[in-house]
CSV table of C-alpha atoms in Angstrom, one decimal:
chain,number,residue,atom,x,y,z
I,7,MET,CA,7.0,12.0,62.8
I,8,GLU,CA,6.2,10.8,59.3
I,9,LEU,CA,3.1,9.5,57.5
I,10,GLU,CA,3.0,5.7,57.1
I,11,LEU,CA,0.7,4.0,54.6
I,12,ILE,CA,-0.5,0.6,55.7
I,13,PRO,CA,-2.4,-1.5,53.1
I,14,VAL,CA,-4.8,-3.9,54.7
I,15,LYS,CA,-5.6,-7.2,53.0
I,16,THR,CA,-9.1,-8.6,53.0
I,17,ARG,CA,-10.9,-11.4,51.2
I,18,ILE,CA,-12.8,-10.6,48.0
I,19,LEU,CA,-15.7,-8.3,49.0
I,20,THR,CA,-19.1,-8.7,47.4
I,21,PRO,CA,-22.5,-7.0,47.4
I,22,LYS,CA,-23.2,-9.1,50.6
I,23,ASP,CA,-20.6,-7.2,52.5
I,24,ASP,CA,-20.9,-3.8,54.3
I,25,ILE,CA,-17.7,-1.7,53.8
I,26,VAL,CA,-17.8,-0.2,57.3
I,27,ASP,CA,-18.2,-3.7,58.9
I,28,THR,CA,-15.4,-5.0,56.8
I,29,ILE,CA,-13.0,-2.2,57.8
I,30,GLU,CA,-13.9,-2.9,61.4
I,31,LYS,CA,-13.3,-6.6,61.0
I,32,TYR,CA,-10.0,-6.4,59.3
I,33,ALA,CA,-8.4,-3.2,60.5
I,34,LYS,CA,-10.0,-2.1,63.8
I,35,ASP,CA,-6.9,-2.9,65.9
I,36,MET,CA,-4.6,-1.0,63.5
I,37,ILE,CA,-6.5,2.2,63.4
I,38,GLY,CA,-5.8,5.0,65.9
I,39,PRO,CA,-7.3,8.5,66.6
I,40,ASP,CA,-4.6,10.2,64.5
I,41,ASP,CA,-5.1,8.0,61.4
I,42,VAL,CA,-7.1,8.5,58.2
I,43,VAL,CA,-8.7,5.4,56.7
I,44,SER,CA,-9.0,5.3,52.9
I,45,VAL,CA,-10.8,2.7,50.9
I,46,ALA,CA,-10.9,2.0,47.2
I,47,GLU,CA,-13.9,3.4,45.4
I,48,SER,CA,-14.5,0.3,43.2
I,49,VAL,CA,-14.7,-1.9,46.3
I,50,VAL,CA,-17.1,0.5,48.0
I,51,ALA,CA,-19.3,0.4,44.8
I,52,ILE,CA,-19.2,-3.4,44.7
I,53,THR,CA,-20.3,-3.6,48.4
I,54,GLN,CA,-23.1,-1.3,47.5
I,55,GLY,CA,-24.2,-3.6,44.7
I,56,ARG,CA,-23.5,-1.0,42.0
I,57,LEU,CA,-22.5,-3.3,39.2
I,58,VAL,CA,-24.1,-4.9,36.2
I,59,THR,CA,-23.1,-7.5,33.7
I,60,PRO,CA,-23.2,-6.7,30.0
I,61,GLU,CA,-25.6,-9.5,29.5
I,62,GLU,CA,-28.1,-7.6,31.7
I,63,LEU,CA,-28.0,-4.6,29.4
I,64,LYS,CA,-29.6,-4.1,26.0
I,65,PRO,CA,-27.7,-1.3,24.3
I,66,GLY,CA,-29.9,1.0,22.4
I,67,PHE,CA,-29.2,2.8,19.1
I,68,LEU,CA,-27.8,5.9,20.8
I,69,ALA,CA,-25.4,3.8,23.0
I,70,LYS,CA,-24.2,1.9,20.0
I,71,LEU,CA,-23.6,5.1,18.1
I,72,LEU,CA,-22.2,7.3,20.8
I,73,CYS,CA,-19.6,4.8,22.0
I,74,ARG,CA,-18.0,5.0,18.6
I,75,PHE,CA,-16.9,8.5,19.4
I,76,VAL,CA,-15.1,7.6,22.7
I,77,PRO,CA,-11.4,6.7,22.4
I,78,GLN,CA,-10.8,2.9,22.7
I,79,LYS,CA,-9.2,3.0,26.1
I,80,GLY,CA,-12.3,4.6,27.7
I,81,SER,CA,-14.8,2.7,29.7
I,82,LEU,CA,-17.6,4.1,27.6
I,83,SER,CA,-16.1,3.0,24.3
I,84,SER,CA,-18.2,-0.1,24.3
I,85,ALA,CA,-21.9,-0.1,23.7
I,86,TYR,CA,-22.4,-1.7,27.1
I,87,GLY,CA,-20.3,0.8,29.0
I,88,MET,CA,-22.2,3.6,27.2
I,89,GLN,CA,-25.5,2.0,27.9
I,90,SER,CA,-24.7,1.6,31.6
I,91,ALA,CA,-23.8,5.3,31.8
I,92,MET,CA,-27.0,6.2,30.0
I,93,ALA,CA,-29.0,4.1,32.5
I,94,VAL,CA,-27.9,6.3,35.4
I,95,GLU,CA,-27.3,9.7,33.7
I,96,GLY,CA,-30.0,9.6,31.0
I,97,GLU,CA,-29.8,9.0,27.3
I,98,TRP,CA,-30.4,12.6,26.3
I,99,ARG,CA,-27.9,14.1,28.8
I,100,MET,CA,-25.3,11.8,27.4
I,101,THR,CA,-26.2,12.6,23.9
I,102,PHE,CA,-26.1,16.3,24.6
I,103,ALA,CA,-22.8,16.0,26.4
I,104,MET,CA,-21.4,14.1,23.4
I,105,LEU,CA,-22.5,16.7,20.9
I,106,MET,CA,-21.1,19.5,23.0
I,107,GLY,CA,-17.9,17.5,23.5
I,108,LEU,CA,-17.4,17.0,19.8
I,109,LEU,CA,-18.1,20.6,19.1
I,110,ALA,CA,-15.7,21.7,21.8
I,111,LYS,CA,-13.0,19.5,20.3
I,112,PHE,CA,-13.3,21.6,17.1
I,113,VAL,CA,-12.3,24.6,19.1
I,114,GLY,CA,-9.5,22.8,20.8
I,115,ARG,CA,-11.1,22.1,24.2
I,116,ASN,CA,-11.0,18.6,25.6
I,117,GLY,CA,-12.9,17.0,28.4
I,118,VAL,CA,-16.2,18.7,27.8
I,119,PHE,CA,-18.1,15.5,27.4
I,120,TYR,CA,-17.1,14.3,30.9
I,121,GLU,CA,-17.8,17.7,32.4
I,122,LEU,CA,-21.4,17.5,31.1
I,123,ALA,CA,-22.2,13.8,31.1
I,124,GLY,CA,-22.4,13.5,34.9
I,125,GLU,CA,-20.2,12.0,37.6
I,126,GLN,CA,-21.0,8.4,36.8
I,127,ALA,CA,-19.8,8.7,33.2
I,128,ALA,CA,-16.3,9.3,34.5
I,129,LEU,CA,-16.4,6.7,37.3
I,130,ILE,CA,-17.7,3.7,35.4
I,131,ASP,CA,-15.3,0.8,35.1
I,132,ASP,CA,-16.0,-1.4,32.1
I,133,VAL,CA,-15.3,-5.1,32.1
I,134,THR,CA,-11.7,-6.0,33.1
I,135,GLY,CA,-11.7,-2.9,35.3
I,136,THR,CA,-11.9,-4.8,38.6
I,137,MET,CA,-10.7,-8.0,40.1
I,138,PRO,CA,-12.3,-11.5,39.4
I,139,PRO,CA,-15.1,-12.4,39.7
I,140,PHE,CA,-16.1,-8.8,39.0
I,141,ASP,CA,-13.9,-8.5,35.9
I,142,LYS,CA,-16.9,-9.6,33.9
I,143,CYS,CA,-19.0,-6.7,35.3
I,144,ILE,CA,-19.4,-3.0,34.7
I,145,VAL,CA,-18.9,-1.3,38.0
I,146,TYR,CA,-20.4,2.1,38.7
I,147,GLY,CA,-18.9,4.7,41.0
I,148,PRO,CA,-19.9,4.6,44.6
I,149,HIS,CA,-23.1,6.0,46.0
I,150,LYS,CA,-22.7,9.0,48.4
I,151,PRO,CA,-19.0,8.5,49.1
I,152,ASN,CA,-19.0,11.4,51.6
I,153,ASP,CA,-21.5,9.6,53.7
I,154,VAL,CA,-19.5,6.4,53.5
I,155,ALA,CA,-16.4,8.2,54.6
I,156,GLU,CA,-18.3,9.8,57.5
I,157,ALA,CA,-19.7,6.4,58.6
I,158,ILE,CA,-16.2,4.9,58.6
I,159,LYS,CA,-14.9,7.8,60.8
I,160,GLN,CA,-17.8,7.5,63.2
I,161,ARG,CA,-17.5,3.8,63.6
I,162,LEU,CA,-13.7,3.5,63.8
I,163,GLY,CA,-13.0,6.7,65.8
I,164,CYS,CA,-10.3,7.7,63.4
I,165,TYR,CA,-9.2,11.2,62.5
I,166,GLY,CA,-10.8,11.0,59.1
I,167,ALA,CA,-11.8,8.8,56.2
I,168,ALA,CA,-11.8,8.9,52.4
I,169,VAL,CA,-13.1,7.0,49.4
I,170,ALA,CA,-10.4,7.1,46.7
I,171,ASP,CA,-9.9,6.2,43.1
I,172,VAL,CA,-6.3,5.5,42.5
I,173,ASN,CA,-4.4,3.7,39.8
I,174,ASP,CA,-0.9,2.8,38.8
I,175,LEU,CA,-0.8,5.6,36.2
I,176,LYS,CA,-0.2,8.1,38.9
I,177,ARG,CA,-3.8,9.2,38.9
I,178,ALA,CA,-5.5,9.7,42.2
I,179,ALA,CA,-8.9,11.2,42.9
I,180,VAL,CA,-10.6,11.3,46.3
I,181,LEU,CA,-14.3,11.0,45.7
I,182,GLY,CA,-15.6,11.3,49.2
I,183,VAL,CA,-14.2,12.4,52.6
I,184,SER,CA,-15.4,12.8,56.1
I,185,LYS,CA,-15.9,16.3,57.4
I,186,GLY,CA,-12.8,18.4,57.6
I,187,MET,CA,-10.6,16.4,55.3
I,188,GLN,CA,-9.1,17.9,52.1
I,189,PRO,CA,-9.6,15.6,49.1
I,190,GLU,CA,-6.6,17.1,47.1
I,191,LYS,CA,-4.2,16.6,50.0
I,192,LEU,CA,-5.3,13.0,50.4
I,193,ALA,CA,-5.0,12.4,46.7
I,194,ARG,CA,-1.4,13.6,46.8
I,195,ILE,CA,-0.6,11.2,49.7
I,196,LEU,CA,-2.2,8.3,47.8
I,197,ILE,CA,-0.7,9.1,44.4
I,198,ASP,CA,1.6,6.0,44.4
I,199,ASN,CA,-1.3,3.7,44.7
I,200,PRO,CA,-0.8,2.0,48.0
I,201,PHE,CA,-3.9,-0.1,47.3
I,202,GLY,CA,-1.8,-2.1,44.8
I,203,ASN,CA,-3.3,-4.0,42.0
I,204,ALA,CA,-6.5,-5.9,42.3
I,205,SER,CA,-5.0,-9.3,42.9
I,206,GLN,CA,-3.2,-8.0,46.0
I,207,ARG,CA,-6.7,-7.5,47.6
I,208,THR,CA,-5.7,-4.6,49.8
I,209,PRO,CA,-8.7,-2.2,49.4
I,210,ILE,CA,-8.1,-0.5,52.7
I,211,VAL,CA,-5.1,1.8,53.3
I,212,ILE,CA,-4.5,3.3,56.7
I,213,ILE,CA,-2.7,6.7,56.6
I,214,LYS,CA,-1.0,6.5,60.0
I,215,ASN,CA,-0.2,9.6,62.1
I,216,TYR,CA,-2.0,11.9,59.7
I,217,ALA,CA,-3.3,14.3,62.4
I,218,LYS,CA,0.1,14.5,64.1
I,219,VAL,CA,2.0,15.2,60.9
I,220,ALA,CA,-0.6,17.8,59.9
I,221,ALA,CA,-0.2,19.5,63.3
I,222,GLN,CA,3.6,19.4,63.0
I,223,ALA,CA,3.3,21.0,59.5
I,224,THR,CA,1.1,23.7,60.9
I,225,ALA,CA,3.4,24.4,63.8
V,29,MET,CA,-39.6,25.7,1.0
V,30,ASP,CA,-35.9,25.8,0.0
V,31,TRP,CA,-34.8,25.7,3.6
V,32,LEU,CA,-36.7,22.4,4.1
V,33,VAL,CA,-34.9,20.9,1.2
V,34,TYR,CA,-31.5,22.1,2.5
V,35,LEU,CA,-32.4,20.7,6.0
V,36,ILE,CA,-33.3,17.3,4.6
V,37,VAL,CA,-30.1,17.2,2.5
V,38,LEU,CA,-28.1,18.3,5.5
V,39,ILE,CA,-29.6,15.5,7.7
V,40,ILE,CA,-28.9,12.9,4.9
V,41,VAL,CA,-25.3,14.1,4.5
V,42,ILE,CA,-24.7,13.9,8.3
V,43,ALA,CA,-26.3,10.5,8.5
V,44,VAL,CA,-24.2,9.2,5.6
V,45,ALA,CA,-21.0,10.7,7.1
V,46,ILE,CA,-21.7,9.0,10.5
V,47,TRP,CA,-22.5,5.7,8.7
V,48,LEU,CA,-19.2,5.9,6.8
V,49,TYR,CA,-17.4,6.8,10.0
V,50,VAL,CA,-18.8,3.8,11.8
V,51,ALA,CA,-18.3,1.4,8.9
V,52,ARG,CA,-14.7,2.5,8.5
V,53,GLN,CA,-14.1,2.2,12.2
V,54,GLY,CA,-15.0,-1.5,12.2
V,55,ASP,CA,-14.9,-3.7,15.3
V,56,VAL,CA,-12.9,-6.3,17.2
V,57,GLU,CA,-12.4,-9.7,15.5
V,58,VAL,CA,-10.8,-12.3,17.7
V,59,GLU,CA,-9.7,-15.7,16.3
V,60,PHE,CA,-8.0,-18.6,18.0
V,61,LEU,CA,-5.5,-20.0,15.5
V,62,VAL,CA,-6.2,-23.6,16.1
V,63,GLU,CA,-4.2,-24.7,13.0
V,64,GLN,CA,-1.1,-23.2,14.6
V,65,ARG,CA,-1.5,-25.0,17.9
V,66,THR,CA,1.4,-27.1,19.2
V,67,GLU,CA,1.0,-30.8,19.7
V,68,PHE,CA,-0.4,-32.0,23.0
V,69,THR,CA,2.5,-33.2,25.2
V,70,LEU,CA,2.5,-35.0,28.5
V,71,THR,CA,3.1,-32.8,31.5
V,72,ASN,CA,2.2,-35.0,34.4
V,73,ILE,CA,1.3,-38.7,34.9
V,74,ASN,CA,0.7,-41.1,37.6
V,75,ALA,CA,-0.9,-44.6,37.6
V,76,ASN,CA,-4.4,-43.3,37.3
V,77,THR,CA,-4.2,-39.9,35.4
V,78,ALA,CA,-2.3,-38.3,32.6
V,79,VAL,CA,-2.2,-34.6,31.9
V,80,PHE,CA,-1.4,-33.1,28.5
V,81,ASN,CA,-0.9,-29.6,27.5
V,82,CYS,CA,-0.8,-27.6,24.2
V,83,LYS,CA,-0.5,-23.9,23.3
V,84,VAL,CA,-2.9,-22.1,21.0
V,85,PRO,CA,-2.3,-18.6,19.8
V,86,PHE,CA,-5.1,-16.1,19.3
V,87,VAL,CA,-5.2,-12.7,17.6
V,88,ASN,CA,-7.4,-9.7,17.3
V,89,LYS,CA,-7.4,-9.2,13.5
V,90,GLY,CA,-10.2,-6.6,13.6
V,91,ASN,CA,-10.0,-2.8,13.5
V,92,GLN,CA,-10.7,-2.1,17.1
V,93,ASP,CA,-9.5,-3.1,20.5
V,94,GLY,CA,-11.7,-5.8,22.1
V,95,THR,CA,-12.2,-7.8,25.3
V,96,ILE,CA,-12.4,-11.5,25.6
V,97,MET,CA,-14.8,-11.6,28.5
V,98,ASP,CA,-14.8,-15.4,28.9
V,99,CYS,CA,-13.1,-18.3,27.3
V,100,TYR,CA,-13.2,-22.1,27.9
V,101,THR,CA,-12.7,-25.5,26.4
V,102,ARG,CA,-15.5,-27.8,25.4
V,103,HIS,CA,-14.2,-31.3,24.7
V,104,LEU,CA,-16.3,-33.6,22.7
V,105,LEU,CA,-15.5,-37.2,23.7
V,106,PRO,CA,-18.7,-39.0,24.3
V,107,GLN,CA,-18.7,-42.3,26.2
V,108,GLU,CA,-20.3,-43.9,23.1
V,109,GLN,CA,-17.0,-43.1,21.3
V,110,PHE,CA,-14.5,-43.8,24.1
V,111,ASP,CA,-15.5,-45.1,27.5
V,112,ALA,CA,-12.2,-45.9,29.1
V,113,VAL,CA,-11.4,-42.5,30.6
V,114,GLU,CA,-13.0,-39.5,32.2
V,115,LEU,CA,-11.7,-36.3,30.6
V,116,SER,CA,-11.6,-32.8,32.0
V,117,SER,CA,-10.2,-29.8,30.2
V,118,TRP,CA,-9.5,-26.1,30.9
V,119,LEU,CA,-7.4,-23.3,29.6
V,120,ALA,CA,-5.5,-20.2,30.8
V,121,THR,CA,-3.5,-17.5,29.1
V,122,GLU,CA,0.2,-18.3,29.0
V,123,ALA,CA,0.9,-14.9,30.6
V,124,ARG,CA,-1.5,-15.5,33.5
V,125,PRO,CA,-1.3,-19.1,34.4
V,126,ARG,CA,-4.0,-20.5,36.7
V,127,THR,CA,-5.6,-23.9,37.4
V,128,ASP,CA,-9.1,-23.0,38.4
V,129,GLY,CA,-10.5,-22.9,34.9
V,130,TYR,CA,-11.5,-19.2,35.4
V,131,PHE,CA,-10.7,-16.9,32.5
V,132,GLU,CA,-10.0,-13.4,33.6
V,133,ALA,CA,-11.5,-10.9,31.2
V,134,LEU,CA,-8.7,-9.7,28.9
V,135,ILE,CA,-8.3,-6.7,26.6
V,136,VAL,CA,-6.8,-7.6,23.3
V,137,PRO,CA,-5.6,-4.5,21.4
V,138,LEU,CA,-6.0,-4.6,17.7
V,139,ASN,CA,-3.3,-6.4,15.7
V,140,THR,CA,-2.1,-8.2,18.9
V,141,GLY,CA,-2.6,-11.5,20.5
V,142,GLU,CA,-1.5,-13.9,23.1
V,143,THR,CA,-1.4,-17.7,23.7
V,144,VAL,CA,-3.5,-19.9,25.8
V,145,ASP,CA,-2.4,-23.1,27.5
V,146,VAL,CA,-5.0,-25.8,27.0
V,147,THR,CA,-4.9,-28.7,29.5
V,148,MET,CA,-6.5,-32.1,29.1
V,149,LYS,CA,-6.6,-34.4,32.1
V,150,PHE,CA,-7.5,-38.0,31.5
V,151,THR,CA,-8.5,-40.3,34.4
V,152,ALA,CA,-8.6,-44.0,33.8
V,153,LYS,CA,-11.9,-45.7,34.8
V,154,ASN,CA,-10.0,-48.9,35.4
V,155,GLY,CA,-7.2,-47.3,37.4
V,156,ASP,CA,-4.5,-47.8,34.8
V,157,ILE,CA,-4.1,-44.8,32.5
V,158,ARG,CA,-1.6,-46.3,30.1
V,159,ALA,CA,-3.8,-49.3,29.5
V,160,ALA,CA,-6.9,-47.1,29.2
V,161,MET,CA,-5.4,-44.8,26.6
V,162,ALA,CA,-4.0,-47.7,24.5
V,163,ASP,CA,-7.0,-47.5,22.3
V,164,MET,CA,-7.4,-43.8,22.4
V,165,VAL,CA,-9.4,-42.1,19.6
V,166,ASP,CA,-9.3,-38.8,17.8
V,167,TYR,CA,-11.7,-36.2,19.2
V,168,THR,CA,-12.5,-32.6,18.9
V,169,VAL,CA,-12.2,-29.7,21.3
V,170,ASP,CA,-13.9,-26.3,20.9
V,171,ILE,CA,-12.4,-23.2,22.3
V,172,VAL,CA,-15.5,-21.1,23.1
V,173,TYR,CA,-15.1,-17.4,23.7
V,174,GLN,CA,-17.2,-14.4,24.4
V,175,VAL,CA,-16.0,-11.2,22.9
V,176,VAL,CA,-17.1,-7.6,23.3
V,177,GLY,CA,-15.9,-4.6,21.3
V,178,ARG,CA,-17.7,-1.6,20.0
V,179,GLY,CA,-20.8,-3.5,19.0
V,180,GLU,CA,-22.9,-6.2,20.6
V,181,LEU,CA,-21.1,-9.0,22.5
V,182,TYR,CA,-21.0,-12.4,20.9
V,183,ILE,CA,-20.0,-15.9,21.7
V,184,THR,CA,-18.2,-18.0,19.1
V,185,LYS,CA,-15.8,-20.9,18.9
V,186,ASN,CA,-12.9,-22.4,17.0
V,187,ARG,CA,-12.6,-26.2,16.8
V,188,MET,CA,-9.5,-28.3,16.8
V,189,THR,CA,-9.0,-32.0,16.5
V,190,VAL,CA,-6.8,-33.8,19.1
V,191,THR,CA,-5.4,-36.9,17.6
V,192,ALA,CA,-4.8,-40.2,19.4
V,193,ASP,CA,-1.4,-40.4,17.7
V,194,GLU,CA,-0.1,-37.2,19.4
V,195,LEU,CA,-1.4,-38.3,22.8
V,196,ILE,CA,0.0,-41.8,22.5
V,197,LYS,CA,3.3,-40.6,21.1
V,198,SER,CA,3.8,-38.3,24.0
V,199,LEU,CA,2.7,-41.0,26.4
V,200,ASN,CA,5.1,-43.5,24.9
V,201,SER,CA,8.0,-41.0,24.9
V,202,SER,CA,7.6,-40.5,28.6
V,203,THR,CA,7.8,-44.3,29.0
V,204,ALA,CA,11.0,-44.4,27.0
V,205,LYS,CA,12.5,-41.6,29.1
V,206,ALA,CA,11.5,-43.3,32.3
């Protein structure tokens, strides 16, 4: 028996939607007790209303200054992205993290800024990061992803659930899992981005036969 | 008190260094090159409507990557000037064609650019588009866009003039082909 990854198409989800209700609506009949349900983190965040438009933000002096030290491709490289992170992680935490990050670079250590700046600093998607109509929004990371995953598992009766951040650059991170699931293992399974690009609108991926394959491997 | 002087000098030196860094870094600067646009050509016609299209390149000539968050056309053809047609207009990037008038936010790396397709749809008020456009006038179209880079976002526009000659020429050439 092999794992099978089944993307599930939905309509565009908004802050008016509940992610667990949505999975039940679109995928209930496809999910069995041996399956793991994974859902894209940005879509979970959107359904939680965790987004803001740049026009709603007023970048302060620190945001305007600190964003200048973030490489251009980063979501915090704009004053608005930086301000959005400061709004949730705190201005002084971000400033301290930036100072430490710059100092660490002098001794050849990268990534210190994101280690110290807080989880949301690494999860924020700047404008263009998500599908229309949310391409004009800054989207935060999801709130309590472990709880979301557990709620999915309880409602759908599946083997497990996960909230994942995957892209086409072969980067996969599992931000939240239901009890007993291993984030690293799920990240490896999802590494080829079965969620597809945003326009494909497949924010749910069912990992079929996960429990059986895991049992086979153990045996 | 020497240490206080050293501290003040150090702070001033750091502040100047940061200011120089930021000034040298610059920001995004997007421009729609309306003077390089193609002529409007007829792409679709029926008894009542005529649709014209032109291509307008844009570039980021600044020093940083930037994002065009939104972009749209604003045609300026008041009924006081020309009352024979109703005009609607929209644009989309050539690489991502769409017909809903929505502009998907787009990252424009520095020293790069793309092209937008600008569409003008004329609908005759009297039901005969060829007759309605016979006395067409020149008018202007603004390409309005919202840009964000390192600094504060801004909205600006570039204006182009659509000439009656180019529209009628394209309209007549379709008649000749027909």
